[in-house]
Amino acid sequence: DAMVIQNPRYQVTQFGKPVTLSCSQTLNHNVMYWYQQKSSQAPKLLFHYYDKDFNNEADTPDNFQSRRPNTSFCFLDIRSPGLGDAAMYLCATSRVGQPGDEQFFGPGTRLTVL
Amino acid sequence: AQSVSQHNHHVILSEAASLELGCNYSYGGTVNLFWYVQYPGQHLQLLLKYFSGDPLVKGIKGFEAEFIKSKFSFNLRKPSVQWSDTAEYFCAVTSNQAGTALIFGKGTTLSVSS
């Protein structure tokens, strides 16, 4: 089945230790998104790639970076995780031109910062 | 500013009760509207969406929603809930421009007792 895959599902890191989260998709969608969802809050967009074009949200901290080496993969890099970065990180994809522009979500990576 | 407001934080119902979850949005221009559901331990899934046409939209599992443009609302309804509907429900809006972010409401937790 076509899907959005995130690895790992659970990630534990130490305060200040860089971490990379991975997302891959078999949907061949041209837009990929990273959302942060803290406990009991709505998902909040960090940034997205429209093909190779990177679009950063204005309030996304510099600590968060992203890479998209090809259509299928997108990475979220947290350079120096703080305790406040503990959250669920959701990857989503969409295909431009599809009516309604539905976003398909992966299962998320739960990040714990010790 | 663009925003989505969900009226209820936590709703508790008995099986077979009727459900209505409120959603209002503030967004300039033409919008696409969504309801996503997140079952315990699972990823966000699309329940239904509206982007044009009939303002009464039917989704999966017996859910429906009505877009009322004059009220900036997109309320979710189900005539008879089941225990398996226990989940977190998110209303979301995006513009009809390609690759734009989903703006989510804070979510409503629905607990259905059998």
XYZ file of N, CA and C in Angstrom:
684
model
N 0.825 -1.186 0.000
C 0.000 0.000 0.000
C 0.872 1.253 0.000
N 0.453 2.246 -0.765
C 1.154 3.520 -0.745
C 0.984 4.164 0.619
N 2.094 4.757 1.110
C 1.997 5.254 2.464
C 3.117 6.228 2.792
N 3.009 6.818 3.977
C 4.024 7.700 4.539
C 4.638 6.969 5.742
N 5.953 6.826 5.702
C 6.654 6.018 6.706
C 7.589 6.921 7.486
N 7.572 6.785 8.787
C 8.479 7.564 9.610
C 9.327 6.638 10.472
N 10.603 6.978 10.539
C 11.535 6.230 11.369
C 12.442 7.166 12.156
N 12.761 6.810 13.382
C 12.126 5.744 14.151
C 10.763 6.183 14.666
N 10.009 5.297 15.253
C 8.736 5.672 15.843
C 8.953 6.363 17.196
N 9.999 5.961 17.876
C 10.353 6.566 19.164
C 11.846 6.887 19.144
N 12.165 8.105 19.578
C 13.557 8.538 19.604
C 13.830 9.212 20.937
N 14.866 8.735 21.600
C 15.299 9.369 22.848
C 16.662 9.984 22.601
N 16.830 11.224 22.981
C 18.115 11.886 22.825
C 18.425 12.675 24.091
N 19.666 13.079 24.184
C 20.072 13.883 25.330
C 20.012 15.356 24.974
N 19.840 16.150 25.979
C 19.833 17.597 25.821
C 21.062 18.029 25.026
N 20.841 18.734 23.914
C 21.942 19.250 23.125
C 22.547 18.298 22.119
N 22.129 17.045 22.120
C 22.705 16.066 21.195
C 21.885 16.042 19.901
N 22.522 16.311 18.751
C 21.763 16.373 17.482
C 21.014 15.086 17.194
N 19.875 15.242 16.568
C 19.063 14.088 16.223
C 18.443 14.313 14.841
N 18.276 13.226 14.110
C 17.658 13.278 12.778
C 16.479 12.327 12.728
N 15.359 12.836 12.268
C 14.161 12.029 12.064
C 13.940 11.866 10.562
N 13.426 10.706 10.198
C 13.315 10.351 8.788
C 11.867 10.167 8.366
N 11.583 10.566 7.146
C 10.264 10.347 6.550
C 10.448 9.898 5.111
N 9.718 8.885 4.727
C 9.725 8.468 3.328
C 8.292 8.230 2.880
N 8.090 8.331 1.562
C 6.731 8.174 1.038
C 6.766 7.415 -0.280
N 5.742 6.606 -0.446
C 5.607 5.840 -1.697
C 4.468 6.382 -2.546
N 3.973 7.567 -2.196
C 2.828 8.154 -2.889
C 3.241 8.994 -4.090
N 4.541 9.255 -4.207
C 5.069 10.117 -5.265
C 4.455 11.525 -5.216
N 4.211 12.002 -4.001
C 3.678 13.347 -3.831
C 4.805 14.369 -3.887
N 4.491 15.545 -4.426
C 5.554 16.528 -4.598
C 5.708 17.492 -3.417
N 4.794 17.444 -2.454
C 4.928 18.306 -1.284
C 5.086 17.428 -0.041
N 6.064 17.775 0.779
C 6.272 17.070 2.049
C 6.355 18.091 3.174
N 5.722 17.771 4.280
C 5.581 18.690 5.406
C 6.134 18.053 6.679
N 6.623 18.915 7.575
C 6.943 18.484 8.939
C 6.121 19.321 9.919
N 5.395 18.600 10.781
C 4.611 19.237 11.828
C 5.166 18.812 13.186
N 5.036 19.714 14.158
C 5.355 19.385 15.549
C 4.034 19.368 16.331
N 3.830 18.311 17.100
C 2.617 18.227 17.904
C 3.012 17.960 19.348
N 2.833 18.948 20.190
C 3.092 18.763 21.613
C 1.851 18.216 22.292
N 2.041 17.675 23.465
C 0.965 17.003 24.172
C -0.265 17.895 24.304
N -1.413 17.344 23.927
C -2.709 18.025 24.030
C -2.788 19.302 23.197
N -1.970 19.406 22.173
C -2.016 20.571 21.296
C -2.226 20.143 19.849
N -2.575 21.104 19.024
C -2.745 20.837 17.607
C -1.389 20.709 16.918
N -1.307 19.955 15.861
C -0.079 19.940 15.057
C 0.221 21.328 14.518
N 1.500 21.676 14.519
C 1.927 22.997 14.060
C 2.998 22.809 12.990
N 2.792 23.451 11.855
C 3.728 23.284 10.742
C 5.071 23.939 11.056
N 6.141 23.171 10.825
C 7.492 23.703 10.970
C 7.997 24.249 9.628
N 7.886 23.404 8.597
C 8.298 23.784 7.242
C 7.766 22.761 6.258
N 7.901 23.094 4.964
C 7.540 22.112 3.962
C 8.388 22.287 2.720
N 8.470 21.243 1.946
C 9.132 21.256 0.651
C 8.071 21.135 -0.430
N 8.127 22.048 -1.368
C 7.305 21.953 -2.577
C 8.298 21.593 -3.678
N 8.325 20.344 -4.061
C 9.406 19.789 -4.882
C 10.727 20.059 -4.147
N 11.649 20.798 -4.743
C 12.924 21.061 -4.068
C 12.937 22.392 -3.325
N 11.872 23.109 -3.427
C 11.804 24.430 -2.788
C 11.433 24.302 -1.318
N 12.313 24.840 -0.480
C 12.122 24.766 0.965
C 11.342 25.989 1.436
N 10.333 25.772 2.264
C 9.508 26.861 2.788
C 9.450 26.760 4.301
N 10.069 27.722 4.939
C 10.157 27.712 6.401
C 9.052 28.578 6.986
N 8.400 28.109 8.038
C 7.437 28.957 8.724
C 8.200 30.019 9.522
N 7.598 31.188 9.636
C 8.302 32.335 10.221
C 8.729 32.086 11.659
N 7.953 31.314 12.394
C 8.254 31.136 13.814
C 8.941 29.806 14.117
N 9.432 29.132 13.098
C 10.186 27.898 13.326
C 11.592 28.246 13.794
N 11.995 27.708 14.949
C 13.337 28.043 15.467
C 14.444 27.579 14.523
N 15.562 28.288 14.562
C 16.720 27.953 13.721
C 17.289 26.579 14.066
N 16.984 26.115 15.229
C 17.433 24.806 15.697
C 16.913 23.664 14.825
N 15.866 23.943 14.079
C 15.234 22.930 13.236
C 15.626 23.161 11.779
N 16.119 22.087 11.148
C 16.505 22.137 9.750
C 15.867 20.949 9.035
N 15.856 21.033 7.714
C 15.297 19.919 6.956
C 16.081 19.716 5.677
N 16.037 18.483 5.206
C 16.681 18.116 3.942
C 15.733 17.228 3.167
N 15.748 17.418 1.839
C 14.968 16.534 0.989
C 15.859 16.126 -0.181
N 16.569 15.025 -0.039
C 17.515 14.612 -1.084
C 16.850 14.143 -2.368
N 15.635 13.655 -2.274
C 14.892 13.209 -3.464
C 13.396 13.266 -3.168
N 12.591 12.904 -4.138
C 11.140 13.005 -3.981
C 10.628 12.186 -2.813
N 11.249 11.046 -2.581
C 10.701 10.090 -1.619
C 11.063 10.366 -0.168
N 12.188 11.024 0.064
C 12.690 11.152 1.429
C 12.756 12.601 1.889
N 12.505 12.771 3.186
C 12.667 14.088 3.799
C 13.124 13.865 5.237
N 14.084 14.679 5.682
C 14.648 14.526 7.011
C 14.428 15.788 7.834
N 14.247 15.568 9.112
C 14.167 16.674 10.068
C 15.377 16.569 10.978
N 16.181 17.614 10.997
C 17.364 17.661 11.847
C 17.124 18.660 12.969
N 17.357 18.202 14.189
C 17.300 19.110 15.336
C 18.716 19.234 15.854
N 19.290 20.399 15.705
C 20.736 20.565 15.913
C 21.118 20.457 17.386
N 20.332 21.040 18.252
C 20.640 21.028 19.678
C 19.319 20.957 20.446
N 18.810 19.735 20.579
C 17.474 19.588 21.184
C 17.436 20.094 22.617
N 16.396 20.838 22.910
C 16.135 21.250 24.278
C 14.948 20.488 24.828
N 14.728 20.649 26.128
C 13.613 19.929 26.753
C 12.285 20.315 26.113
N 12.182 21.536 25.660
C 10.950 22.021 25.034
C 10.692 21.458 23.656
N 11.655 20.732 23.115
C 11.477 20.138 21.794
C 10.887 18.732 21.859
N 10.689 18.244 23.062
C 10.036 16.943 23.214
C 8.613 17.037 22.680
N 8.303 16.188 21.733
C 7.006 16.279 21.047
C 6.859 15.093 20.102
N 5.689 15.020 19.484
C 5.489 14.112 18.357
C 5.772 14.905 17.090
N 6.574 14.339 16.201
C 6.879 14.985 14.929
C 6.201 14.202 13.807
N 5.365 14.914 13.084
C 4.548 14.302 12.041
C 5.033 14.730 10.669
N 5.155 13.762 9.805
C 5.463 14.030 8.403
C 4.172 13.849 7.607
N 3.966 14.703 6.631
C 2.782 14.592 5.780
C 3.169 14.880 4.341
N 2.360 14.387 3.420
C 2.595 14.642 2.001
C 1.301 15.044 1.323
N 1.436 15.751 0.230
C 0.262 16.050 -0.593
C 0.706 16.161 -2.044
N -0.266 16.031 -2.931
C 0.023 16.128 -4.356
C -0.662 17.363 -4.908
N 0.132 18.261 -5.396
C -0.408 19.502 -5.939
C -1.279 19.170 -7.140
N -2.419 19.823 -7.183
C -3.334 19.622 -8.295
C -4.464 18.686 -7.951
N -4.333 17.981 -6.833
C -5.418 17.100 -6.408
C -6.493 17.947 -5.745
N -7.749 17.804 -6.157
C -8.804 18.622 -5.552
C -8.833 18.473 -4.046
N -8.860 19.596 -3.357
C -8.901 19.552 -1.904
C -7.529 19.435 -1.281
N -6.509 19.052 -2.068
C -5.130 19.080 -1.585
C -4.991 18.389 -0.233
N -5.547 17.181 -0.139
C -5.504 16.428 1.111
C -4.079 16.100 1.488
N -3.775 16.171 2.762
C -2.466 15.771 3.266
C -2.570 14.399 3.911
N -1.597 13.564 3.610
C -1.531 12.215 4.148
C -0.429 12.185 5.206
N -0.761 11.681 6.378
C 0.155 11.728 7.500
C 0.810 10.375 7.767
N 2.054 10.452 8.222
C 2.725 9.283 8.744
C 2.340 9.060 10.196
N 2.849 7.985 10.810
C 2.476 7.659 12.188
C 3.148 8.534 13.230
N 4.163 9.280 12.811
C 4.837 10.167 13.743
C 6.042 9.545 14.416
N 6.943 10.399 14.867
C 8.069 10.002 15.710
C 7.946 10.757 17.023
N 7.887 9.999 18.101
C 7.808 10.647 19.422
C 9.225 10.869 19.933
N 9.574 12.111 20.122
C 10.916 12.486 20.575
C 10.896 12.800 22.064
N 11.783 12.130 22.774
C 12.000 12.409 24.201
C 13.389 12.999 24.362
N 13.481 14.067 25.125
C 14.775 14.721 25.380
C 15.080 14.618 26.870
N 16.211 13.974 27.166
C 16.576 13.768 28.577
C 17.522 14.843 29.077
N -5.405 37.050 11.545
C -4.562 35.855 11.495
C -5.438 34.631 11.225
N -4.828 33.690 10.542
C -5.575 32.474 10.232
C -5.689 31.623 11.489
N -6.850 31.096 11.735
C -7.023 30.279 12.931
C -8.228 29.373 12.781
N -8.226 28.329 13.597
C -9.344 27.393 13.661
C -9.701 27.226 15.128
N -10.973 27.326 15.424
C -11.442 27.207 16.793
C -12.379 26.012 16.918
N -12.041 25.116 17.816
C -12.929 23.987 18.112
C -13.547 24.237 19.482
N -14.849 24.144 19.530
C -15.565 24.642 20.695
C -15.411 23.762 21.930
N -15.272 22.479 21.699
C -15.273 21.540 22.814
C -13.906 20.888 22.949
N -13.382 20.882 24.162
C -12.090 20.232 24.369
C -12.273 18.734 24.595
N -13.293 18.391 25.375
C -13.522 16.985 25.694
C -15.024 16.745 25.714
N -15.459 15.765 24.939
C -16.871 15.392 24.868
C -17.017 13.944 25.316
N -17.951 13.714 26.198
C -18.200 12.355 26.709
C -19.635 11.980 26.347
N -19.784 10.860 25.636
C -21.103 10.401 25.201
C -21.277 8.929 25.478
N -22.514 8.526 25.554
C -22.838 7.098 25.600
C -23.054 6.612 24.183
N -22.851 5.320 23.985
C -23.108 4.734 22.661
C -24.530 5.046 22.210
N -24.671 5.289 20.924
C -25.944 5.595 20.256
C -26.351 7.054 20.395
N -25.638 7.809 21.193
C -25.944 9.250 21.281
C -25.519 9.933 19.994
N -26.118 11.093 19.740
C -25.742 11.861 18.557
C -24.578 12.785 18.910
N -23.788 13.071 17.890
C -22.580 13.852 18.075
C -22.599 15.075 17.179
N -22.206 16.216 17.734
C -21.896 17.374 16.902
C -20.704 18.081 17.521
N -19.650 18.214 16.753
C -18.444 18.920 17.176
C -18.338 20.208 16.378
N -18.192 21.304 17.096
C -18.162 22.604 16.445
C -16.778 22.982 15.950
N -16.749 23.682 14.824
C -15.497 24.176 14.267
C -15.788 25.497 13.563
N -15.062 26.522 13.929
C -15.127 27.799 13.229
C -13.731 28.189 12.785
N -13.651 28.888 11.676
C -12.333 29.247 11.162
C -12.292 30.721 10.806
N -11.078 31.210 10.799
C -10.825 32.575 10.349
C -9.730 32.481 9.300
N -10.120 32.716 8.053
C -9.150 32.500 6.966
C -9.604 33.302 5.764
N -8.756 34.123 5.233
C -9.115 34.921 4.075
C -9.096 34.103 2.808
N -10.013 34.366 1.930
C -9.983 33.706 0.634
C -10.709 32.379 0.620
N -10.552 31.688 -0.491
C -11.202 30.387 -0.673
C -10.478 29.331 0.147
N -11.247 28.512 0.822
C -10.639 27.543 1.737
C -11.013 26.106 1.386
N -10.151 25.223 1.814
C -10.457 23.795 1.872
C -10.565 23.444 3.353
N -11.538 22.642 3.695
C -11.797 22.314 5.098
C -11.727 20.808 5.304
N -11.208 20.412 6.442
C -10.971 19.005 6.719
C -11.354 18.677 8.162
N -11.752 17.435 8.356
C -11.760 16.847 9.675
C -10.860 15.622 9.639
N -9.904 15.621 10.558
C -9.021 14.479 10.729
C -9.347 13.815 12.054
N -9.096 12.507 12.127
C -9.293 11.759 13.363
C -7.997 11.042 13.716
N -7.731 10.982 15.003
C -6.543 10.263 15.489
C -7.008 9.289 16.561
N -7.090 8.010 16.198
C -7.452 6.980 17.166
C -6.271 6.725 18.086
N -6.518 6.254 19.290
C -5.419 6.035 20.242
C -4.283 5.216 19.632
N -3.099 5.778 19.666
C -1.924 5.068 19.173
C -1.785 5.027 17.667
N -2.664 5.707 16.948
C -2.601 5.667 15.486
C -2.324 7.059 14.913
N -2.090 7.081 13.601
C -1.765 8.357 12.978
C -3.022 9.092 12.533
N -2.855 10.345 12.218
C -3.958 11.159 11.737
C -4.519 10.592 10.437
N -5.839 10.483 10.407
C -6.506 9.980 9.196
C -7.597 10.961 8.800
N -7.809 11.080 7.507
C -8.841 11.977 7.016
C -10.220 11.367 7.192
N -11.114 12.116 7.824
C -12.521 11.697 7.945
C -13.307 12.185 6.739
N -13.143 13.450 6.430
C -13.851 14.045 5.306
C -13.232 15.393 4.977
N -13.593 15.893 3.796
C -13.064 17.192 3.390
C -14.097 17.910 2.531
N -13.988 19.215 2.529
C -14.790 20.049 1.660
C -13.866 20.970 0.883
N -14.052 21.020 -0.448
C -13.301 22.013 -1.212
C -14.194 22.745 -2.214
N -15.317 22.154 -2.562
C -16.254 22.858 -3.441
C -17.526 22.023 -3.537
N -18.570 22.616 -4.123
C -19.784 21.848 -4.380
C -20.724 21.803 -3.190
N -21.391 20.690 -3.038
C -22.396 20.499 -1.991
C -21.778 20.771 -0.626
N -22.330 21.709 0.131
C -21.733 22.035 1.431
C -21.922 20.953 2.485
N -22.788 19.997 2.220
C -22.946 18.879 3.140
C -22.066 17.740 2.628
N -21.070 17.419 3.411
C -20.070 16.453 2.978
C -20.190 15.188 3.807
N -20.178 14.073 3.142
C -20.228 12.790 3.856
C -18.844 12.143 3.836
N -18.456 11.611 4.996
C -17.145 10.989 5.087
C -17.252 9.520 5.446
N -16.138 9.024 5.984
C -16.114 7.617 6.350
C -16.805 7.390 7.687
N -17.187 6.162 7.938
C -17.718 5.713 9.235
C -18.965 6.475 9.664
N -19.738 6.959 8.717
C -21.010 7.598 9.037
C -20.927 9.047 9.455
N -19.760 9.641 9.363
C -19.604 11.047 9.712
C -20.009 11.949 8.539
N -20.477 13.136 8.886
C -20.757 14.147 7.892
C -20.442 15.519 8.481
N -20.285 16.490 7.612
C -20.015 17.853 8.070
C -20.686 18.813 7.117
N -21.060 19.956 7.644
C -21.728 20.965 6.840
C -20.931 22.254 6.859
N -20.603 22.714 5.672
C -19.896 23.986 5.512
C -20.938 25.090 5.418
N -20.891 26.028 6.361
C -21.777 27.184 6.322
C -20.886 28.406 6.173
N -20.811 28.903 4.946
C -19.859 29.965 4.630
C -20.148 31.233 5.430
N -21.426 31.548 5.595
C -21.800 32.792 6.276
C -21.414 32.767 7.750
N -21.273 31.572 8.292
C -20.920 31.433 9.699
C -19.464 31.003 9.892
N -18.749 30.853 8.800
C -17.357 30.371 8.856
C -17.281 29.098 9.708
N -18.210 28.203 9.475
C -18.255 27.000 10.308
C -18.193 25.741 9.462
N -17.757 24.683 10.100
C -17.652 23.375 9.452
C -17.818 22.334 10.548
N -19.042 22.179 11.032
C -19.305 21.302 12.165
C -19.405 19.845 11.736
N -18.892 18.988 12.573
C -18.892 17.542 12.320
C -20.063 16.897 13.052
N -20.719 15.956 12.385
C -21.883 15.297 12.997
C -21.849 13.800 12.739
N -22.470 13.095 13.691
C -22.741 11.670 13.492
C -23.999 11.359 14.283
N -24.979 10.717 13.657
C -26.264 10.518 14.335
C -26.204 9.545 15.506
N -25.282 8.583 15.459
C -25.248 7.562 16.498
C -23.799 7.086 16.665
N -23.169 7.483 17.760
C -21.752 7.142 17.926
C -21.581 5.726 18.470
N -20.409 5.185 18.208
C -20.046 3.866 18.707
C -18.817 3.987 19.599
N -18.584 2.969 20.390
C -17.429 2.969 21.286
C -16.139 3.154 20.486
N -16.129 2.598 19.282
C -14.928 2.683 18.441
C -14.670 4.085 17.895
N -15.595 5.010 18.119
C -15.376 6.394 17.689
C -14.542 7.174 18.704
N -14.223 6.562 19.819
C -13.367 7.211 20.804
C -12.036 7.581 20.158
N -11.734 8.889 20.153
C -10.554 9.368 19.424
C -10.421 10.870 19.637
N -9.356 11.414 19.058
C -9.151 12.862 19.013
C -9.559 13.338 17.617
N -10.338 14.414 17.563
C -10.836 14.925 16.289
C -10.290 16.336 16.063
N -9.709 16.528 14.902
C -9.123 17.818 14.562
C -9.807 18.397 13.332
N -10.214 19.632 13.463
C -10.690 20.407 12.322
C -9.490 21.163 11.751
N -9.419 21.285 10.444
C -8.275 21.967 9.835
C -8.711 22.708 8.586
N -7.974 23.757 8.259
C -8.297 24.566 7.092
C -7.012 24.873 6.335
N -7.132 24.985 5.043
C -6.024 25.456 4.237
C -6.582 26.235 3.061
N -5.748 27.033 2.451
C -6.215 27.752 1.279
C -6.193 26.799 0.087
N -6.758 27.212 -1.007
C -6.738 26.337 -2.179
C -5.512 26.589 -3.053
N -4.513 27.271 -2.489
C -3.245 27.417 -3.199
C -2.405 26.191 -2.912
N -1.635 25.805 -3.886
C -0.874 24.574 -3.765
C 0.141 24.626 -2.648
N 0.253 23.548 -1.910
C 1.320 23.385 -0.934
C 1.234 24.271 0.280
N 0.065 24.740 0.648
C -0.031 25.576 1.844
C -0.305 24.737 3.080
N 0.028 25.298 4.220
C -0.049 24.561 5.476
C -1.484 24.323 5.894
N -1.689 23.218 6.557
C -2.932 22.981 7.278
C -2.866 23.744 8.590
N -3.894 24.514 8.869
C -4.030 25.154 10.171
C -5.024 24.312 10.958
N -4.556 23.759 12.057
C -5.388 22.858 12.846
C -6.033 23.581 14.021
N -7.205 23.121 14.390
C -7.753 23.462 15.680
C -7.051 22.661 16.769
N -7.374 22.967 18.020
C -6.682 22.323 19.134
C -7.151 20.896 19.370
N -8.224 20.506 18.703
C -8.674 19.135 18.826
C -9.762 18.969 19.874
N -10.592 17.971 19.651
C -11.622 17.581 20.621
C -11.444 16.106 20.913
N -11.331 15.783 22.187
C -11.251 14.384 22.592
C -12.663 13.864 22.796
N -13.006 12.824 22.061
C -14.318 12.192 22.203
C -14.147 10.877 22.940
N -14.864 10.730 24.032
C -14.875 9.473 24.782
C -16.290 8.912 24.726
N -16.419 7.687 24.210
C -17.718 7.035 24.093
C -17.739 5.832 25.011
N -18.713 5.802 25.894
C -18.827 4.676 26.816
C -19.867 3.706 26.300
N -19.582 2.428 26.512
C -20.495 1.380 26.015
C -21.551 1.040 27.063
